[in-house]
mmCIF file of C-alpha atoms in Angstrom:
data_model
loop_
_atom_site.group_PDB
_atom_site.id
_atom_site.type_symbol
_atom_site.label_atom_id
_atom_site.label_comp_id
_atom_site.label_asym_id
_atom_site.label_seq_id
_atom_site.Cartn_x
_atom_site.Cartn_y
_atom_site.Cartn_z
ATOM 1 C CA MET A 730 32.829 -45.800 -13.783
ATOM 2 C CA SER A 731 32.798 -42.149 -12.928
ATOM 3 C CA PHE A 732 35.227 -40.010 -11.036
ATOM 4 C CA HIS A 733 35.226 -36.580 -9.528
ATOM 5 C CA ILE A 734 37.844 -34.039 -10.528
ATOM 6 C CA LYS A 735 39.186 -32.321 -7.457
ATOM 7 C CA GLY A 736 41.078 -29.119 -7.868
ATOM 8 C CA ASP A 737 40.313 -26.190 -10.097
ATOM 9 C CA ASP A 738 43.639 -26.515 -11.893
ATOM 10 C CA VAL A 739 42.919 -30.115 -12.919
ATOM 11 C CA ARG A 740 39.443 -29.195 -14.147
ATOM 12 C CA GLU A 741 40.870 -26.244 -16.085
ATOM 13 C CA LEU A 742 43.496 -28.467 -17.738
ATOM 14 C CA ALA A 743 40.844 -31.022 -18.682
ATOM 15 C CA GLU A 744 38.633 -28.300 -20.152
ATOM 16 C CA GLN A 745 41.544 -26.844 -22.141
ATOM 17 C CA LEU A 746 42.429 -30.247 -23.557
ATOM 18 C CA GLN A 747 38.787 -30.942 -24.368
ATOM 19 C CA LYS A 748 38.612 -27.762 -26.447
ATOM 20 C CA LEU A 749 42.041 -28.122 -28.076
ATOM 21 C CA ALA A 750 41.520 -31.784 -28.968
ATOM 22 C CA GLY A 751 37.918 -31.287 -30.053
ATOM 23 C CA GLN A 752 36.663 -33.914 -27.631
ATOM 24 C CA PRO A 753 32.931 -34.056 -26.888
ATOM 25 C CA SER A 754 33.434 -34.327 -23.123
ATOM 26 C CA MET A 755 36.049 -33.877 -20.430
ATOM 27 C CA ALA A 756 35.975 -37.638 -19.867
ATOM 28 C CA ASP A 757 36.936 -38.159 -23.523
ATOM 29 C CA ALA A 758 39.709 -35.580 -23.190
ATOM 30 C CA ILE A 759 41.050 -37.293 -20.064
ATOM 31 C CA ARG A 760 40.851 -40.691 -21.773
ATOM 32 C CA LEU A 761 42.824 -39.294 -24.713
ATOM 33 C CA ALA A 762 45.431 -37.763 -22.412
ATOM 34 C CA LEU A 763 45.869 -40.990 -20.472
ATOM 35 C CA ARG A 764 46.195 -43.083 -23.628
ATOM 36 C CA ASN A 765 48.720 -40.667 -25.097
ATOM 37 C CA GLU A 766 50.785 -40.593 -21.906
ATOM 38 C CA ILE A 767 50.824 -44.387 -21.651
ATOM 39 C CA ALA A 768 51.883 -44.674 -25.306
ATOM 40 C CA ARG A 769 54.580 -42.029 -24.826
ATOM 41 C CA ARG A 770 56.046 -43.766 -21.803
ATOM 42 C CA ARG A 771 55.992 -47.165 -23.470
ATOM 43 C CA SER A 772 57.773 -45.852 -26.551
ATOM 44 C CA THR A 773 60.322 -43.678 -24.794
ATOM 45 C CA GLN A 774 63.855 -44.919 -25.197
ATOM 46 C CA SER A 775 66.343 -44.397 -22.439
ATOM 47 C CA ILE A 776 69.207 -42.042 -23.188
ATOM 48 C CA VAL A 777 71.536 -45.061 -23.182
ATOM 49 C CA ASP A 778 69.446 -46.742 -25.882
ATOM 50 C CA LYS A 779 69.349 -43.529 -27.936
ATOM 51 C CA VAL A 780 73.137 -43.123 -27.752
ATOM 52 C CA ALA A 781 73.682 -46.792 -28.626
ATOM 53 C CA GLU A 782 71.387 -46.429 -31.645
ATOM 54 C CA LEU A 783 73.255 -43.314 -32.758
ATOM 55 C CA GLN A 784 76.600 -45.082 -32.330
ATOM 56 C CA ARG A 785 75.415 -48.003 -34.460
ATOM 57 C CA SER A 786 74.255 -45.589 -37.141
ATOM 58 C CA VAL A 787 77.561 -43.713 -37.187
ATOM 59 C CA GLN A 788 79.496 -46.995 -37.165
ATOM 60 C CA ALA A 789 77.474 -48.214 -40.145
ATOM 61 C CA ASP A 790 78.117 -44.982 -42.052
ATOM 62 C CA PHE A 791 81.760 -44.358 -41.133
ATOM 63 C CA GLY A 792 82.956 -47.506 -39.368
ATOM 64 C CA GLY A 793 85.404 -48.671 -42.023
ATOM 65 C CA HIS A 794 87.535 -45.532 -41.864
ATOM 66 C CA LYS A 795 90.135 -45.530 -39.121
ATOM 67 C CA VAL A 796 91.594 -42.113 -38.475
ATOM 68 C CA GLU A 797 95.292 -42.096 -37.741
ATOM 69 C CA PHE A 798 96.247 -39.021 -35.765
ATOM 70 C CA ASP A 799 99.497 -38.597 -33.878
ATOM 71 C CA MET A 800 98.793 -36.156 -31.073
ATOM 72 C CA LYS A 801 102.471 -36.004 -30.042
ATOM 73 C CA GLU A 802 103.522 -35.039 -33.554
ATOM 74 C CA PHE A 803 100.787 -32.414 -33.654
ATOM 75 C CA TRP A 804 101.948 -30.808 -30.405
ATOM 76 C CA ASP A 805 105.613 -31.054 -31.392
ATOM 77 C CA GLN A 806 104.864 -29.164 -34.619
ATOM 78 C CA ASP A 807 103.037 -26.499 -32.644
ATOM 79 C CA GLU A 808 106.068 -25.983 -30.383
ATOM 80 C CA ASP A 809 108.332 -25.429 -33.402
ATOM 81 C CA ASN A 810 106.315 -22.381 -34.471
#
């Protein structure tokens, strides 16, 4: 299956990628770009998933330590000074 690249900017991008990636043809460069984009989108975590993963990691590292902090006492001490 062949296709025609319309637009000078698209052709220029394909040529740049072909050279940078050392691909033998523009078709190979486009194939590489499409595969990489599909893989990137499939592996991309949502920000919610990333935050949840970070929270689990922090919980695992520091979860057993409850910090007791009395904000009222803190502010009352500040007013005394």
